[in-house]
Short mmCIF file of C-alpha atoms in Angstrom, two decimals:
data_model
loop_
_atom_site.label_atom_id
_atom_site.label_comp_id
_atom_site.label_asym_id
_atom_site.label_seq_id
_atom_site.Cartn_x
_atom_site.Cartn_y
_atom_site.Cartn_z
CA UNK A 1 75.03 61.86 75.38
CA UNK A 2 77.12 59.05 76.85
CA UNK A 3 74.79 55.83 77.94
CA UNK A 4 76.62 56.21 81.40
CA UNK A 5 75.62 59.56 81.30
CA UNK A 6 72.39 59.31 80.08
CA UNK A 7 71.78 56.42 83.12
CA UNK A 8 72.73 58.90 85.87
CA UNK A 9 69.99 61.92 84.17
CA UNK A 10 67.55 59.42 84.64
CA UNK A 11 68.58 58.39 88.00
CA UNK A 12 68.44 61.84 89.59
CA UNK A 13 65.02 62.55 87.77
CA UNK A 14 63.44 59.43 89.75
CA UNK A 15 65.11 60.94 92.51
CA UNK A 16 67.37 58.20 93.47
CA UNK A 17 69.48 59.63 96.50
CA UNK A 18 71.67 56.40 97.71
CA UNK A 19 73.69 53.51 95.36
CA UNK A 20 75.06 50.41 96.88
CA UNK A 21 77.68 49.12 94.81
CA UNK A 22 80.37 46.03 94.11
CA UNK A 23 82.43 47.43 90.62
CA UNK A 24 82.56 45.77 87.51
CA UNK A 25 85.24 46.13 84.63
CA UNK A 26 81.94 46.85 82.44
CA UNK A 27 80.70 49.41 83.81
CA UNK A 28 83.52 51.29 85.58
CA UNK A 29 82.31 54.99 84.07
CA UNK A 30 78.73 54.42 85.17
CA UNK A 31 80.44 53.56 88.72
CA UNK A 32 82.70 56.14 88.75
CA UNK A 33 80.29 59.07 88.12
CA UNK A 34 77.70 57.46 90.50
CA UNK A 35 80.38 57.69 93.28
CA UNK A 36 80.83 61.55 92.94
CA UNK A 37 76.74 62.11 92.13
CA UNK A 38 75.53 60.28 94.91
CA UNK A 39 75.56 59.15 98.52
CA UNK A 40 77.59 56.06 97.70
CA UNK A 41 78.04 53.03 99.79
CA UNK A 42 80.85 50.65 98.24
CA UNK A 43 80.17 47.20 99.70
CA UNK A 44 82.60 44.21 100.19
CA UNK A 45 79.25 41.54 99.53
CA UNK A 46 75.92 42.14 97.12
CA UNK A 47 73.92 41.00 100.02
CA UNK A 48 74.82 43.63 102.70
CA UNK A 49 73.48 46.36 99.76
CA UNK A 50 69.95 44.59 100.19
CA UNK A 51 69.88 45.50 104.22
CA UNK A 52 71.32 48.49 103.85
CA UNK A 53 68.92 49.76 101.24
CA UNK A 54 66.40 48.31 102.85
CA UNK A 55 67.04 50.80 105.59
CA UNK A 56 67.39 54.18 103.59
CA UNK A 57 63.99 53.13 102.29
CA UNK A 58 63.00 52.69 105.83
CA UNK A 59 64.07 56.02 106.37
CA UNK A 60 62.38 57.47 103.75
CA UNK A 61 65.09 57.24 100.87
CA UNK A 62 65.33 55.75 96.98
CA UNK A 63 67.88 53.33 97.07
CA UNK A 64 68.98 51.68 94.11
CA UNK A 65 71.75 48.64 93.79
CA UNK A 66 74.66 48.63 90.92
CA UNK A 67 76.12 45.17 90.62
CA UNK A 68 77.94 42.32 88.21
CA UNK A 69 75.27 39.45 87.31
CA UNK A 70 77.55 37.11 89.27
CA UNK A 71 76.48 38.83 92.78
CA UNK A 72 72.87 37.94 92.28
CA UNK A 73 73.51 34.75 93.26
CA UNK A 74 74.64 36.20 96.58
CA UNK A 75 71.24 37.98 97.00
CA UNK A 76 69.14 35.55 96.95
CA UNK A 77 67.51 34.50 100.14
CA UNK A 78 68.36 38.03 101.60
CA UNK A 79 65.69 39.19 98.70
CA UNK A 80 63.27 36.99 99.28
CA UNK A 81 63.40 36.74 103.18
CA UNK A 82 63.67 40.92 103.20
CA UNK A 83 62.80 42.31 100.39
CA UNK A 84 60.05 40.29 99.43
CA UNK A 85 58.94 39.78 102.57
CA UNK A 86 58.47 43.14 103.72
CA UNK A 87 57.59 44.52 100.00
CA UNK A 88 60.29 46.59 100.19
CA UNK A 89 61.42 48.81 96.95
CA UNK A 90 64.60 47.81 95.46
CA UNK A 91 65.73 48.88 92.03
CA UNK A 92 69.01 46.52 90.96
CA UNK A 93 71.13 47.38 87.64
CA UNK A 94 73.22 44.43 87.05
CA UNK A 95 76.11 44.43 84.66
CA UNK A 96 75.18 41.05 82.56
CA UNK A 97 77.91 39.10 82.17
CA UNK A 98 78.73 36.15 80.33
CA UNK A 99 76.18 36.79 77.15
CA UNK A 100 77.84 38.54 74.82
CA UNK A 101 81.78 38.94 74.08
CA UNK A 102 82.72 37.24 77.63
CA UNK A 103 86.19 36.11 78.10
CA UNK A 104 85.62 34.92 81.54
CA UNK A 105 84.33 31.02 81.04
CA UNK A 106 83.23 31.66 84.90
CA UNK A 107 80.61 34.54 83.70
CA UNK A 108 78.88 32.22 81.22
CA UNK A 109 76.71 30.25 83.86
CA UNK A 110 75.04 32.75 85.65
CA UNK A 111 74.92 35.25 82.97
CA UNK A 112 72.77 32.55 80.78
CA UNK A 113 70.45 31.51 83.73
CA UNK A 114 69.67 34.76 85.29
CA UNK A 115 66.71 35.68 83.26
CA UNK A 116 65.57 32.29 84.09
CA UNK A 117 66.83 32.78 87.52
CA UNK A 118 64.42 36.36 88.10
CA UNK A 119 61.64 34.33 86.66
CA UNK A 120 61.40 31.72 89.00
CA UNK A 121 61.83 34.22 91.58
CA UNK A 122 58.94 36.57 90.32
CA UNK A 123 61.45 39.33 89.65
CA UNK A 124 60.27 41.59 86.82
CA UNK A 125 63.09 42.66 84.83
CA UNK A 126 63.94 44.85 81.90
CA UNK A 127 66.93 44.79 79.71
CA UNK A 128 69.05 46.96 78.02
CA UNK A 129 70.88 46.03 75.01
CA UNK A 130 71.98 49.38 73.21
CA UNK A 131 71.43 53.26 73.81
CA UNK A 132 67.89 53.26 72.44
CA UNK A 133 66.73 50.84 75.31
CA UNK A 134 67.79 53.31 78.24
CA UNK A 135 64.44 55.01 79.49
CA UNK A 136 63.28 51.78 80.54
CA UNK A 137 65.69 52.38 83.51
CA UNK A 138 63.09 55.23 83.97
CA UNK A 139 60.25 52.98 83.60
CA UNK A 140 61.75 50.46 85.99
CA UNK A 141 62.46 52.59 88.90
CA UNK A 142 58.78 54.18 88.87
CA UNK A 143 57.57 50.28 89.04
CA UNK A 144 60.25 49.24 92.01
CA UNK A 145 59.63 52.33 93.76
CA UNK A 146 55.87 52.53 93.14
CA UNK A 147 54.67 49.46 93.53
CA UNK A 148 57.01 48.39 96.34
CA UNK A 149 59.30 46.09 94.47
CA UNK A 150 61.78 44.43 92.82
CA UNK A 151 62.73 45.78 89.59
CA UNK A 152 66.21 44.20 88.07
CA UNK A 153 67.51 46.17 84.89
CA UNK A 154 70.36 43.64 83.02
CA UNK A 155 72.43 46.20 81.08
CA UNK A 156 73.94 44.06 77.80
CA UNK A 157 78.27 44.62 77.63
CA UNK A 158 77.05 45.72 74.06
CA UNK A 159 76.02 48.72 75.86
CA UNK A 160 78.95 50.20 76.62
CA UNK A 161 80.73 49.79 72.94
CA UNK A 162 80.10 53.09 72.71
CA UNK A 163 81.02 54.55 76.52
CA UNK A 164 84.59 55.52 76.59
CA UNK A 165 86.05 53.92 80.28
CA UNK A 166 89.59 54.10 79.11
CA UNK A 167 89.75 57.86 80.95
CA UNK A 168 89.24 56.30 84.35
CA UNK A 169 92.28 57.42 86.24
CA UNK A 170 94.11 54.93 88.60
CA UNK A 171 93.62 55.75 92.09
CA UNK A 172 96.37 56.61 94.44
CA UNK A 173 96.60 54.14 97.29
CA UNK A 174 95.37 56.77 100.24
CA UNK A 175 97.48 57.10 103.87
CA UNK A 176 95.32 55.11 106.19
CA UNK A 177 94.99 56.70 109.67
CA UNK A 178 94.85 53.18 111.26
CA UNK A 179 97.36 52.16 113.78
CA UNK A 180 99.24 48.84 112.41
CA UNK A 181 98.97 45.41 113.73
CA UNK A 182 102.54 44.83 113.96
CA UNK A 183 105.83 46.71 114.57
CA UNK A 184 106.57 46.89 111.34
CA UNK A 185 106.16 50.58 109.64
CA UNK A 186 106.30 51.87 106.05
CA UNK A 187 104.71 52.95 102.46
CA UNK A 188 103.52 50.51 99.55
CA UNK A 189 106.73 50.35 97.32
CA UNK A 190 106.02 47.33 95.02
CA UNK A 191 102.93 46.54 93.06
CA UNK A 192 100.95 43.22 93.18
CA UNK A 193 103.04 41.55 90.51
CA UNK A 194 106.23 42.52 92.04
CA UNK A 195 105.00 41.40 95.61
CA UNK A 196 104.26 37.96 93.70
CA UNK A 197 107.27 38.00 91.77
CA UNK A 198 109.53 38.44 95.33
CA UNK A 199 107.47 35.77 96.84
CA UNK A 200 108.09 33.16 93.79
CA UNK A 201 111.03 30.96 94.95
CA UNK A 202 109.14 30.33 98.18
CA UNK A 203 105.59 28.98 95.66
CA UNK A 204 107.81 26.51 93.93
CA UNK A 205 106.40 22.84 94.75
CA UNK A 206 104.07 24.21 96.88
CA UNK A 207 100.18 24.24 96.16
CA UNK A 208 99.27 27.93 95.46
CA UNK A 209 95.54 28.86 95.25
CA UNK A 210 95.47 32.50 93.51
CA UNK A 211 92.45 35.51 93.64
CA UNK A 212 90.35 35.51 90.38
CA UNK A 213 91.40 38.14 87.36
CA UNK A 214 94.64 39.85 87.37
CA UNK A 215 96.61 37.99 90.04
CA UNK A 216 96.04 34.68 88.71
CA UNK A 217 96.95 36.19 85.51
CA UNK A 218 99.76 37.78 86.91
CA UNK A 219 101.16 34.42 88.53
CA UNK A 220 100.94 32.21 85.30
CA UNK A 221 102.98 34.93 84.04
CA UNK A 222 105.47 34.75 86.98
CA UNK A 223 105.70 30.98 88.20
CA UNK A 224 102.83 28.50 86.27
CA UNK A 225 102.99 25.87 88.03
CA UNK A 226 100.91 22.19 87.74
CA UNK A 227 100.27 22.89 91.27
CA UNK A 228 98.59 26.21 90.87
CA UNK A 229 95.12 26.53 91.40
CA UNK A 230 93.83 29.75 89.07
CA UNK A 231 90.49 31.16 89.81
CA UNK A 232 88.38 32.64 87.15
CA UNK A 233 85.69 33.55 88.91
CA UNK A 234 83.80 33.12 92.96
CA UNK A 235 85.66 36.22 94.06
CA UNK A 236 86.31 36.24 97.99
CA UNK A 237 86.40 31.95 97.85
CA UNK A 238 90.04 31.60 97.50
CA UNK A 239 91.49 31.02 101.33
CA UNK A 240 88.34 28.82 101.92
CA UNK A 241 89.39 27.07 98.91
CA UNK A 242 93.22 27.11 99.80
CA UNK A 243 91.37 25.99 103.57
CA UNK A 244 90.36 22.87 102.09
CA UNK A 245 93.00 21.82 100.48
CA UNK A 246 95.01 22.19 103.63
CA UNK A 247 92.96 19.89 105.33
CA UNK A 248 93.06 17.32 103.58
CA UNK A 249 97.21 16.95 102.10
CA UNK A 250 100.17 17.20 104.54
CA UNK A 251 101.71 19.68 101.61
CA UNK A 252 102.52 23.33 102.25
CA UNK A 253 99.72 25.25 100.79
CA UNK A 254 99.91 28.70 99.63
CA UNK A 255 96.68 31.39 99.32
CA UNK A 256 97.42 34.20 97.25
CA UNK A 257 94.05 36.76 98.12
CA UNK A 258 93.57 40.64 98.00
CA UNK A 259 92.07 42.94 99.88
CA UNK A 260 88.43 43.16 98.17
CA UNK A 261 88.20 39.32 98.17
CA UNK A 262 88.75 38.80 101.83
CA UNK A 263 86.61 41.82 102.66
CA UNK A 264 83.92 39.81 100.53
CA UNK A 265 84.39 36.89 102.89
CA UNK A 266 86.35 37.87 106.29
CA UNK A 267 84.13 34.81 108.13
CA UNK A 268 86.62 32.66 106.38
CA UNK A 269 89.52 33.53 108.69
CA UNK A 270 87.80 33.05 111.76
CA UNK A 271 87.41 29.53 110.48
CA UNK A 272 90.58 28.96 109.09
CA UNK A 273 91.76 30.39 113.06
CA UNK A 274 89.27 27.58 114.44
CA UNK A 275 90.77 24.52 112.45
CA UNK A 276 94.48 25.85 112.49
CA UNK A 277 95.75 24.18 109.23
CA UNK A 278 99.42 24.29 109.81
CA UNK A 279 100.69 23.92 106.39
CA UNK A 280 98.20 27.16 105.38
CA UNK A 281 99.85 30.50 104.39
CA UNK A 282 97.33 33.33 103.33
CA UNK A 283 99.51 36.28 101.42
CA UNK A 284 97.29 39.01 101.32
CA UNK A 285 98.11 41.59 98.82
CA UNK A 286 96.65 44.29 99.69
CA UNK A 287 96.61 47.63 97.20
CA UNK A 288 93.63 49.63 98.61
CA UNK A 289 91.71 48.81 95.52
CA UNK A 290 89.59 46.67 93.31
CA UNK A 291 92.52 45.66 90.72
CA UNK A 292 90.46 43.62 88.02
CA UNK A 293 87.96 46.18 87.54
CA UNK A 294 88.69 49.36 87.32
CA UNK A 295 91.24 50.15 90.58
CA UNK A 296 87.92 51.52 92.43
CA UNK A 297 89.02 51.66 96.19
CA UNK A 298 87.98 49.25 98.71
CA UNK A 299 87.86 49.95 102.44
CA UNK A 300 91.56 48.91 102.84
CA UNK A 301 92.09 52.46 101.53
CA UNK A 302 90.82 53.92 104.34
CA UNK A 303 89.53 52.60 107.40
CA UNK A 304 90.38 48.64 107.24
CA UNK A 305 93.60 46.80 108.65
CA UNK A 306 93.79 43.21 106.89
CA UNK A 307 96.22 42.35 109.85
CA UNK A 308 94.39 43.37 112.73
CA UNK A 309 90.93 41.91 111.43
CA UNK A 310 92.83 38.51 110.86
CA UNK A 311 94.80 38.38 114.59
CA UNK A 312 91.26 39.78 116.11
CA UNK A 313 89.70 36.83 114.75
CA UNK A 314 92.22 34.36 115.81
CA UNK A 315 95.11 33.82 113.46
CA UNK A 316 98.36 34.49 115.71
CA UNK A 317 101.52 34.72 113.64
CA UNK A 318 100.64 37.72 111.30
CA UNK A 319 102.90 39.68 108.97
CA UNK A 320 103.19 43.07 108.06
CA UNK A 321 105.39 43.75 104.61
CA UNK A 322 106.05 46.32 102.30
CA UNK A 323 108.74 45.31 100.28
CA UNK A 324 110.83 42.27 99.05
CA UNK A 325 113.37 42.42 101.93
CA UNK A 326 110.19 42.19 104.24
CA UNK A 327 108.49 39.44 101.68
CA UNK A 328 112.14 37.33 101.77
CA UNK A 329 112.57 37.40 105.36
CA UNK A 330 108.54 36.86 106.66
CA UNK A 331 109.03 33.47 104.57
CA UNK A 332 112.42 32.22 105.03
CA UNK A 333 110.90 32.02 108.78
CA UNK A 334 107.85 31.53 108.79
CA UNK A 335 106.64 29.53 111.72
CA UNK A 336 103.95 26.57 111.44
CA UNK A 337 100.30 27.78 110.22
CA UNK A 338 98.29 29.42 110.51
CA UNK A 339 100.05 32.25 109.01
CA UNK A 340 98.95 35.90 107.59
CA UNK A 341 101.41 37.65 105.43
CA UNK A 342 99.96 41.32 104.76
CA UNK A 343 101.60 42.74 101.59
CA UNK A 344 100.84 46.19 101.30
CA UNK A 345 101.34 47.26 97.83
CA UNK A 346 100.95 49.95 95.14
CA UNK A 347 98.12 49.91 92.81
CA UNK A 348 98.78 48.92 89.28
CA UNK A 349 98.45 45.85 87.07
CA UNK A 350 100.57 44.34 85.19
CA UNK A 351 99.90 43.70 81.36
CA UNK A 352 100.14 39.83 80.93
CA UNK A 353 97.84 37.71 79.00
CA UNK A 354 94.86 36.01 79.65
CA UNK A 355 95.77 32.12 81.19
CA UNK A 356 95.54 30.16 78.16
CA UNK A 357 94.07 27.27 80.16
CA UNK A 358 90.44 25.60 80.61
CA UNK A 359 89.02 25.55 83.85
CA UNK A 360 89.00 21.89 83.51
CA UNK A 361 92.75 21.51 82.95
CA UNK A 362 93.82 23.87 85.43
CA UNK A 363 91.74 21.52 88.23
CA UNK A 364 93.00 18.01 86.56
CA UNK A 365 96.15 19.42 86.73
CA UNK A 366 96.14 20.41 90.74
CA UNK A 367 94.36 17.25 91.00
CA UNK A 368 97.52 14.78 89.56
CA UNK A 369 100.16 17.39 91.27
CA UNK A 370 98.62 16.68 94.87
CA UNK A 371 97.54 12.51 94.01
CA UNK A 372 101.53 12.53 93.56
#
């Protein structure tokens, strides 16, 4: 049997009958058969999963938590001023990241200090390094759920050597029933990289802050750039990042986010509304799904419009584009910032290399573009 098979026998044995989850490339089989075996609630931030299962256990429920290493971080207080608190039940299986085989340089910090991390916070944990280690899953959800308490389970990436993922199927961008935020009306026709690729004569010279994974990938590919800032990890921090840099350099600064990242951290545009940077452009791609890891939907797909969120919390001149005519002729005219270009695009990634740059050189070099 599969391990990500195996995982979800054990889970319906203990009885677990809700999972909270943020995807990771890692463990995109385990996700994708928990989201057709259970009630599933995908979240846009790891700590909204601790209130929310702290209410189906409220209820009388066994909620359990699937997330990347990286989102513990994210937890924290809401664990100890909640969970702890109220010695509440909670169950967390967290991809670990950064330990063995990582490519991400971001990973490595937190996936090294997180068994330190649980230790200092009197989190028992259990860990799972190949298919022989799996029924302490079992073991760890009779402890969280018996003894009214956290239980973290760090599942090794050496796990899944042997768990096929490559026959996750892409999903289809669904039609969203929402009304749009502006007057212009149509279907996704380009993919992220072409959206980026149409946009590239307007980046040139300008400072461009670009979402973690793919799409920074995607834009070295496209337009590198001294002046492009390429995040490897800190997914929904890149318009509070491109925020900052507004405020303090009279340059035009460019914010190239997606739809899971700013669902992460929508706060941010309230804020970026509030100090009205205008030399700030936000182009939110938005393809309905999580790109990087797996193309698992986000709430985009379905119920979410990027536009409307960011004019209800304040940004006025917001854009609505589906194609490269749209893309030319939002930013040939675009008026003074605050401004909100929402790209609505295909799925699909493009396959580029990784960024053959050092997290150090890609700041020094944003650094000695903008002293300039």
């Amino acid at each position: 049997m599969k391990p990500c098979n195996e995982i979800v026998r054990i889970l319906e044995k203990e009885g677990v009958d809700l999972v909270a989850t943020l995807p990771c490339d890692k463990v995109r089989s385990l996700y994708s058969i928990v989201s057709e075996r259970f009630d599933h609630v995908p979240m846009t931030r790891e700590e909204e999963g601790v209130g929310i299962c702290a209410g189906a256990y409220l209820a009388g429920g066994k909620p359990l938590m699937l997330i990347q290493s990286s989102g513990m971080g994210n937890m924290i207080n809401a664990l100890g001023s909640l969970t702890k608190t109220y010695q509440l039940p909670l169950p967390i299986l967290i991809s670990w990241r950064g330990v063995y085989k990582e490519k991400i340089q971001a990973q490595v910090p937190m996936g090294k200090y997180l068994p330190p991390i649980l230790e200092a916070f009197d989190i028992d944990y259990s860990l799972i390094e190949g298919a022989d280690d799996i029924y302490l899953i079992g073991e760890a959800l009779k402890d969280a759920y018996q003894n009214e308490r956290i239980h973290a389970v760090l599942l090794s990436p050496r796990l899944w050597e042997t768990c096929c993922s490559d026959d996750i199927k892409m999903e289809e961008r669904m039609n969203n029933n929402i009304a749009p935020s502006q007057t212009v009306s149509g279907s996704p026709i380009l993919t992220r990289y072409e959206m980026i690729k149409s946009a590239s004569p307007y980046l040139d010279g300008r400072v461009v802050v670009c979402n973690l994974g793919i799409p920074s990938k995607e834009l070295y590919n496209i337009k590198d750039q001294s002046s492009n800032f390429y995040m490897l990890g800190s997914m929904g921090m890149a318009s509070p990042i491109g925020l900052g840099i507004a405020l303090k350099t009279n340059r035009q600064v460019i914010v190239i986010d997606g739809d899971g990242s700013l669902l992460m951290n929508p706060g941010t545009l309230a804020t970026i509304a509030y100090k009205r940077p205008q030399n700030l452009t936000i182009l939110a791609v938005d393809n309905g799904v999580y790109g990087s890891t797996g193309s698992q939907p986000t709430h985009t797909n379905t119920c979410v419009d990027l536009g409307m969120v960011a004019r209800g919390f304040g940004i006025e001149n917001t854009y609505r584009v589906y194609d490269k005519p749209g893309i030319l002729n939002v930013f040939e005219n675009l008026s003074s910032g605050p401004n909100f270009v929402h790209a609505i695009a295909r799925p699909g990634n493009a396959d580029v290399p990784n960024i053959p740059l050092s997290p150090l050189e890609i700041k020094h070099r944003v650094m000695e573009f903008l002293r300039k």
